[in-house]
Amino acid sequence: MNHVLIAEDCKIIRKGISAMIARCQVPINQIIECKNGLEALEIIRNMPIDVLITDIRMPDMDGITLVKELQKSQYIPRIVAISGYDDFSCAVDLLRCGAREYLLKPVKREELNSIMMKLEEEIQKEQSEKRAKRALCYSQIRRILLSENISREEMKEAERLNWFNEQTYSVVISSGTLNEVDETHIFTFPDVEGGQVTLMAEKELKDFITNRNSSSDYGVSDPFQGIFNLRKAYEEARQRRIRGFCMQEREGITSKNCLMPQNEMECFVQRIGTQKISKNETILLELADRVKKGEVEGLQFQDFMSHMIMRVREFYGRILAEEEISLEKLCHMLEFNNIDEYCTEIRRVFSCINERVLRENDDYKSRLKVEEALAYMNENYSRNINMAMVSNHVNMNYTVFSIAFKDYTGDNFVNYLRKIRMNEAKRLLAETDYKIGEIGQMTGYEDPKHFMKSFKWVAGITPSEFRKNLRVKDGITENITPKTKIVTF
């Protein structure tokens, strides 16, 4: 229970009742006290009171008059009447006017506690039913907002919930979410086509507009009544939201100039992954300018961008998945405050795709050049070659080649070349009778001592020992591989 109001002119009795309520078994957020009916009526008109405990006889406005006045209000609290024995006939009148319970003075703690528990149970049950009814109504209204083909029977079913109660409302479509959403708004839907849709009564609408920094980031319908006008109100607010989003100063824009031929859209999508993406940025800025000038309808622009994003998703799907680049936000144009913010996000996302594609293309070109370098090394290992010579052969910067070579092979250039030469030296030692010095020259070592030192560093034994070991076995050539273009270690 949130608020309990005690209306009693006798301070001692008022304080006593307040103390008993504070110690009763029902949790209460706030107990409010006043000394007559006029004060009580003013309090109830300004804040929701769950339970009113009122004396019958009070100055300025008695309890009976207070209860009768409350019958004119939209919200009536649960009323408990307090009286002396000589006021019993008045208490009966008060019960007829809407009081729920009756207590005789002096008020007994047990009786008051019992009444408060009973009323708390009623309040909880009512709130539970209200939440269930609101949830059902919420679901039906959301369906009405999102579908253009709602049958009249479905509309009547929603109307039977009687949530609107003939109150006047406006539909508000805004970007993002409101700072505070509570039941002062008739209904709030936080994610409809990327924006927030709120049904507001007149007072809440005035506060909303007053506190909004810009009129371009929301759209408001004219006032409507009844659920049958909900879709009309929504479409009106949506049109105004799109006009505000596009920063168009005048209404009634009907131009439907062609935004971009289909073949040009395909070129636009293709250019995202090239060095020519800057041309796309120019086209996008020009397009946004046409929309702002009213040369293009906002809805037409929205449909065009939806199709564009769909093609980007189809064309760059693998990269979007690998880089975890999401296009979801771009699908909801009205989530942004205006067209400039939207286009900025489009350029940012497309730039991320562009960077990944260009990087991947550079990696692919580097791999091709490294493979070309490996083929060259396998053909020319017998010559006095080095990394500078090979990098020049494949037209790569020396440093870039060094990094790309190690990324591809897992080894540096010197070690890899040595392994190629040693692999060939082992084959020659096993299959031929060439002298050790001759094999060294054939594998790129002019100095025999250098060859033998390198061989022992790789094989752990000298070339002569390697040859002798092979010749004491049968099938000495079964583990010797023929000359290959690329060596795998």
Short mmCIF file of C-alpha atoms in Angstrom, two decimals, residues 71-355:
data_model
loop_
_atom_site.label_atom_id
_atom_site.label_comp_id
_atom_site.label_asym_id
_atom_site.label_seq_id
_atom_site.Cartn_x
_atom_site.Cartn_y
_atom_site.Cartn_z
CA GLN A 71 -17.75 10.51 -6.22
CA LYS A 72 -17.20 13.18 -8.88
CA SER A 73 -13.49 12.33 -9.11
CA GLN A 74 -11.92 9.97 -11.64
CA TYR A 75 -10.04 8.15 -8.90
CA ILE A 76 -11.74 7.31 -5.58
CA PRO A 77 -9.74 5.81 -2.69
CA ARG A 78 -11.10 3.08 -0.44
CA ILE A 79 -12.92 4.88 2.40
CA VAL A 80 -13.12 3.93 6.06
CA ALA A 81 -15.59 5.99 8.16
CA ILE A 82 -15.03 6.78 11.85
CA SER A 83 -17.79 7.98 14.15
CA GLY A 84 -19.15 7.95 17.70
CA TYR A 85 -22.26 6.02 18.74
CA ASP A 86 -24.51 9.03 18.27
CA ASP A 87 -23.40 9.36 14.62
CA PHE A 88 -24.50 5.88 13.57
CA SER A 89 -27.30 7.15 11.29
CA CYS A 90 -24.79 9.46 9.59
CA ALA A 91 -22.38 6.55 9.21
CA VAL A 92 -25.09 4.60 7.39
CA ASP A 93 -25.52 7.49 4.96
CA LEU A 94 -21.76 7.59 4.46
CA LEU A 95 -21.70 3.85 3.70
CA ARG A 96 -24.43 4.38 1.14
CA CYS A 97 -22.31 7.09 -0.47
CA GLY A 98 -19.35 4.78 -1.02
CA ALA A 99 -17.54 4.17 2.26
CA ARG A 100 -16.17 0.59 2.47
CA GLU A 101 -15.80 0.11 6.23
CA TYR A 102 -17.09 1.65 9.47
CA LEU A 103 -15.29 2.05 12.81
CA LEU A 104 -16.63 3.27 16.12
CA LYS A 105 -14.65 5.50 18.41
CA PRO A 106 -12.54 4.78 20.27
CA VAL A 107 -10.84 2.92 17.45
CA LYS A 108 -9.45 -0.47 18.44
CA ARG A 109 -6.08 -1.54 17.08
CA GLU A 110 -7.23 -5.09 16.23
CA GLU A 111 -10.24 -3.86 14.24
CA LEU A 112 -8.17 -1.29 12.34
CA ASN A 113 -5.47 -3.86 11.57
CA SER A 114 -8.08 -6.33 10.29
CA ILE A 115 -9.62 -3.69 8.00
CA MET A 116 -6.23 -2.60 6.66
CA MET A 117 -5.27 -6.20 5.85
CA LYS A 118 -8.56 -6.74 4.06
CA LEU A 119 -8.16 -3.56 2.00
CA GLU A 120 -4.52 -4.43 1.19
CA GLU A 121 -5.64 -7.80 -0.17
CA GLU A 122 -8.25 -6.07 -2.34
CA ILE A 123 -5.68 -3.58 -3.63
CA GLN A 124 -3.19 -6.33 -4.52
CA LYS A 125 -5.85 -8.32 -6.33
CA GLU A 126 -7.04 -5.26 -8.23
CA GLN A 127 -3.48 -4.34 -9.23
CA SER A 128 -2.81 -7.87 -10.42
CA GLU A 129 -5.95 -7.85 -12.57
CA LYS A 130 -5.05 -4.40 -13.84
CA ARG A 131 -1.54 -5.55 -14.84
CA ALA A 132 -2.93 -8.59 -16.66
CA LYS A 133 -5.48 -6.43 -18.47
CA ARG A 134 -2.82 -3.87 -19.37
CA ALA A 135 -0.49 -6.58 -20.70
CA LEU A 136 -3.25 -7.94 -22.94
CA CYS A 137 -4.15 -4.46 -24.13
CA TYR A 138 -0.45 -3.68 -24.71
CA SER A 139 -0.11 -6.74 -26.94
CA GLN A 140 -3.22 -5.88 -28.97
CA ILE A 141 -2.28 -2.22 -29.41
CA ARG A 142 1.25 -3.14 -30.54
CA ARG A 143 -0.28 -5.44 -33.14
CA ILE A 144 -2.52 -2.62 -34.35
CA LEU A 145 0.49 -0.29 -34.64
CA LEU A 146 2.57 -2.78 -36.63
CA SER A 147 -0.07 -4.22 -38.93
CA GLU A 148 -2.13 -2.47 -41.58
CA ASN A 149 -4.55 -5.39 -41.90
CA ILE A 150 -6.35 -5.57 -38.56
CA SER A 151 -9.92 -6.86 -38.83
CA ARG A 152 -12.81 -4.93 -37.35
CA GLU A 153 -13.50 -7.83 -34.99
CA GLU A 154 -9.96 -7.59 -33.60
CA MET A 155 -10.43 -3.85 -33.13
CA LYS A 156 -13.67 -4.44 -31.26
CA GLU A 157 -11.97 -7.03 -29.06
CA ALA A 158 -9.29 -4.49 -28.14
CA GLU A 159 -11.95 -1.84 -27.54
CA ARG A 160 -13.78 -4.15 -25.12
CA LEU A 161 -10.81 -3.93 -22.77
CA ASN A 162 -11.92 -0.29 -22.32
CA TRP A 163 -8.43 0.97 -21.46
CA PHE A 164 -8.81 4.27 -23.27
CA ASN A 165 -11.98 5.26 -21.40
CA GLU A 166 -12.76 7.92 -24.02
CA GLN A 167 -9.68 9.91 -23.06
CA THR A 168 -7.99 12.00 -25.71
CA TYR A 169 -4.51 10.89 -26.72
CA SER A 170 -1.78 11.69 -29.21
CA VAL A 171 0.74 9.26 -30.67
CA VAL A 172 4.36 10.35 -30.23
CA ILE A 173 7.20 8.71 -32.18
CA SER A 174 10.65 9.63 -30.93
CA SER A 175 14.23 8.48 -31.36
CA GLY A 176 15.84 6.48 -28.57
CA THR A 177 13.88 6.10 -25.33
CA LEU A 178 12.27 8.55 -22.95
CA ASN A 179 14.12 9.23 -19.72
CA GLU A 180 11.10 8.22 -17.68
CA VAL A 181 8.31 5.87 -18.67
CA ASP A 182 5.44 5.37 -16.27
CA GLU A 183 1.69 5.05 -16.24
CA THR A 184 1.17 8.75 -16.86
CA HIS A 185 1.76 7.67 -20.46
CA ILE A 186 -1.18 5.61 -21.63
CA PHE A 187 1.17 3.12 -23.34
CA THR A 188 4.84 3.08 -24.39
CA PHE A 189 6.39 0.78 -27.00
CA PRO A 190 10.20 1.09 -26.88
CA ASP A 191 11.08 -0.50 -30.24
CA VAL A 192 8.75 0.04 -33.18
CA GLU A 193 10.59 0.43 -36.50
CA GLY A 194 13.65 1.64 -34.59
CA GLY A 195 11.84 4.39 -32.68
CA GLN A 196 9.80 4.66 -29.51
CA VAL A 197 6.03 4.98 -29.80
CA THR A 198 4.17 6.52 -26.87
CA LEU A 199 0.48 7.23 -26.41
CA MET A 200 0.22 10.41 -24.36
CA ALA A 201 -2.60 12.37 -22.79
CA GLU A 202 -2.69 16.12 -23.39
CA LYS A 203 -0.92 17.17 -20.16
CA GLU A 204 1.93 14.68 -20.59
CA LEU A 205 2.31 15.73 -24.22
CA LYS A 206 2.80 19.39 -23.28
CA ASP A 207 5.49 18.44 -20.75
CA PHE A 208 7.20 16.20 -23.31
CA ILE A 209 7.37 18.94 -25.96
CA THR A 210 8.53 21.53 -23.42
CA ASN A 211 11.42 19.33 -22.26
CA ARG A 212 12.54 18.30 -25.76
CA ASN A 213 15.63 20.04 -27.09
CA SER A 214 14.78 19.62 -30.76
CA SER A 215 11.60 19.21 -32.76
CA SER A 216 13.42 17.17 -35.43
CA ASP A 217 13.75 14.00 -33.36
CA TYR A 218 10.06 13.26 -32.79
CA GLY A 219 6.69 13.28 -34.54
CA VAL A 220 3.33 13.98 -32.86
CA SER A 221 -0.14 13.20 -34.18
CA ASP A 222 -3.19 15.38 -33.72
CA PRO A 223 -5.40 14.47 -30.70
CA PHE A 224 -7.60 11.39 -31.23
CA GLN A 225 -10.08 9.35 -29.24
CA GLY A 226 -10.83 5.63 -29.29
CA ILE A 227 -8.83 2.66 -30.44
CA PHE A 228 -10.34 2.73 -33.94
CA ASN A 229 -8.34 5.90 -34.65
CA LEU A 230 -5.07 4.49 -33.33
CA ARG A 231 -3.64 3.39 -36.67
CA LYS A 232 -4.54 6.75 -38.23
CA ALA A 233 -2.84 8.59 -35.37
CA TYR A 234 0.23 6.39 -35.69
CA GLU A 235 0.58 6.99 -39.44
CA GLU A 236 0.20 10.73 -38.90
CA ALA A 237 2.90 10.74 -36.21
CA ARG A 238 5.13 8.55 -38.39
CA GLN A 239 4.88 10.89 -41.35
CA ARG A 240 5.76 13.86 -39.14
CA ARG A 241 8.60 11.93 -37.50
CA ILE A 242 10.10 11.12 -40.91
CA ARG A 243 9.70 14.73 -42.00
CA GLY A 244 11.47 15.84 -38.81
CA PHE A 245 14.13 13.17 -39.29
CA CYS A 246 14.76 14.47 -42.82
CA MET A 247 14.82 18.04 -41.45
CA GLN A 248 12.22 19.10 -43.99
CA GLU A 249 10.64 22.43 -43.09
CA ARG A 250 7.41 22.07 -45.02
CA GLU A 251 4.70 19.41 -45.10
CA GLY A 252 3.00 17.85 -48.08
CA ILE A 253 6.14 16.86 -50.01
CA THR A 254 5.12 14.39 -52.72
CA SER A 255 8.14 14.31 -55.05
CA LYS A 256 9.16 10.81 -56.12
CA ASN A 257 12.28 11.46 -58.15
CA CYS A 258 14.39 8.39 -58.85
CA LEU A 259 17.06 8.10 -56.18
CA MET A 260 19.43 5.82 -58.05
CA PRO A 261 19.08 3.37 -60.97
CA GLN A 262 19.52 -0.32 -60.06
CA ASN A 263 22.85 -0.64 -61.86
CA GLU A 264 24.23 2.39 -60.02
CA MET A 265 23.16 0.90 -56.69
CA GLU A 266 25.15 -2.22 -57.54
CA CYS A 267 28.15 -0.05 -58.37
CA PHE A 268 27.69 1.72 -55.04
CA VAL A 269 27.76 -1.62 -53.18
CA GLN A 270 30.81 -2.81 -55.13
CA ARG A 271 32.73 0.40 -54.43
CA ILE A 272 32.44 -0.13 -50.66
CA GLY A 273 35.26 -2.66 -50.93
CA THR A 274 37.57 -0.53 -53.10
CA GLN A 275 39.78 2.55 -52.97
CA LYS A 276 36.90 4.47 -54.59
CA ILE A 277 34.69 4.50 -51.49
CA SER A 278 35.05 8.29 -51.24
CA LYS A 279 32.77 8.55 -54.29
CA ASN A 280 30.09 6.72 -52.29
CA GLU A 281 30.38 9.26 -49.47
CA THR A 282 29.84 12.09 -51.94
CA ILE A 283 26.79 10.35 -53.40
CA LEU A 284 25.34 9.74 -49.93
CA LEU A 285 25.78 13.37 -48.87
CA GLU A 286 24.16 14.60 -52.09
CA LEU A 287 21.28 12.19 -51.58
CA ALA A 288 20.72 13.40 -48.00
CA ASP A 289 20.74 16.98 -49.26
CA ARG A 290 18.05 16.15 -51.83
CA VAL A 291 15.92 14.60 -49.08
CA LYS A 292 16.31 17.66 -46.83
CA LYS A 293 15.32 19.97 -49.71
CA GLY A 294 12.17 17.96 -50.29
CA GLU A 295 13.20 16.68 -53.71
CA VAL A 296 12.82 13.13 -52.37
CA GLU A 297 10.22 11.74 -49.95
CA GLY A 298 11.43 10.55 -46.57
CA LEU A 299 9.60 7.21 -46.98
CA GLN A 300 11.22 6.75 -50.39
CA PHE A 301 14.63 7.37 -48.86
CA GLN A 302 13.86 4.87 -46.08
CA ASP A 303 12.83 2.17 -48.58
CA PHE A 304 15.90 2.86 -50.72
CA MET A 305 18.28 2.53 -47.76
CA SER A 306 16.58 -0.69 -46.62
CA HIS A 307 17.22 -2.20 -50.06
CA MET A 308 20.78 -0.88 -50.07
CA ILE A 309 21.56 -2.42 -46.67
CA MET A 310 20.06 -5.74 -47.79
CA ARG A 311 22.43 -5.81 -50.80
CA VAL A 312 25.42 -4.91 -48.61
CA ARG A 313 24.51 -7.77 -46.25
CA GLU A 314 24.28 -10.20 -49.17
CA PHE A 315 27.53 -9.05 -50.79
CA TYR A 316 29.73 -8.69 -47.69
CA GLY A 317 28.08 -11.29 -45.43
CA ARG A 318 31.27 -13.24 -44.69
CA ILE A 319 33.21 -10.12 -43.71
CA LEU A 320 30.33 -8.81 -41.60
CA ALA A 321 30.30 -12.10 -39.67
CA GLU A 322 34.08 -12.35 -39.24
CA GLU A 323 34.49 -8.74 -38.13
CA GLU A 324 31.24 -8.79 -36.09
CA ILE A 325 30.00 -5.72 -37.96
CA SER A 326 26.26 -5.29 -37.40
CA LEU A 327 23.93 -3.62 -39.89
CA GLU A 328 20.95 -3.97 -37.55
CA LYS A 329 21.00 -0.37 -36.35
CA LEU A 330 21.07 0.91 -39.95
CA CYS A 331 17.85 -0.99 -40.63
CA HIS A 332 16.05 1.26 -38.12
CA MET A 333 16.44 4.74 -39.54
CA LEU A 334 14.16 6.43 -37.02
CA GLU A 335 16.35 5.29 -34.13
CA PHE A 336 18.57 8.25 -35.06
CA ASN A 337 17.65 11.86 -34.33
CA ASN A 338 18.00 13.05 -37.93
CA ILE A 339 19.24 12.17 -41.39
CA ASP A 340 22.70 13.67 -40.77
CA GLU A 341 23.32 11.38 -37.78
CA TYR A 342 22.02 8.42 -39.79
CA CYS A 343 24.30 9.11 -42.76
CA THR A 344 27.28 9.55 -40.42
CA GLU A 345 26.67 6.06 -39.01
CA ILE A 346 26.26 4.63 -42.53
CA ARG A 347 29.61 6.07 -43.57
CA ARG A 348 31.25 4.72 -40.41
CA VAL A 349 29.96 1.18 -40.93
CA PHE A 350 30.79 1.15 -44.65
CA SER A 351 34.28 2.43 -43.81
CA CYS A 352 34.80 -0.53 -41.44
CA ILE A 353 33.82 -2.92 -44.23
CA ASN A 354 36.13 -1.09 -46.64
CA GLU A 355 39.12 -1.34 -44.30
#
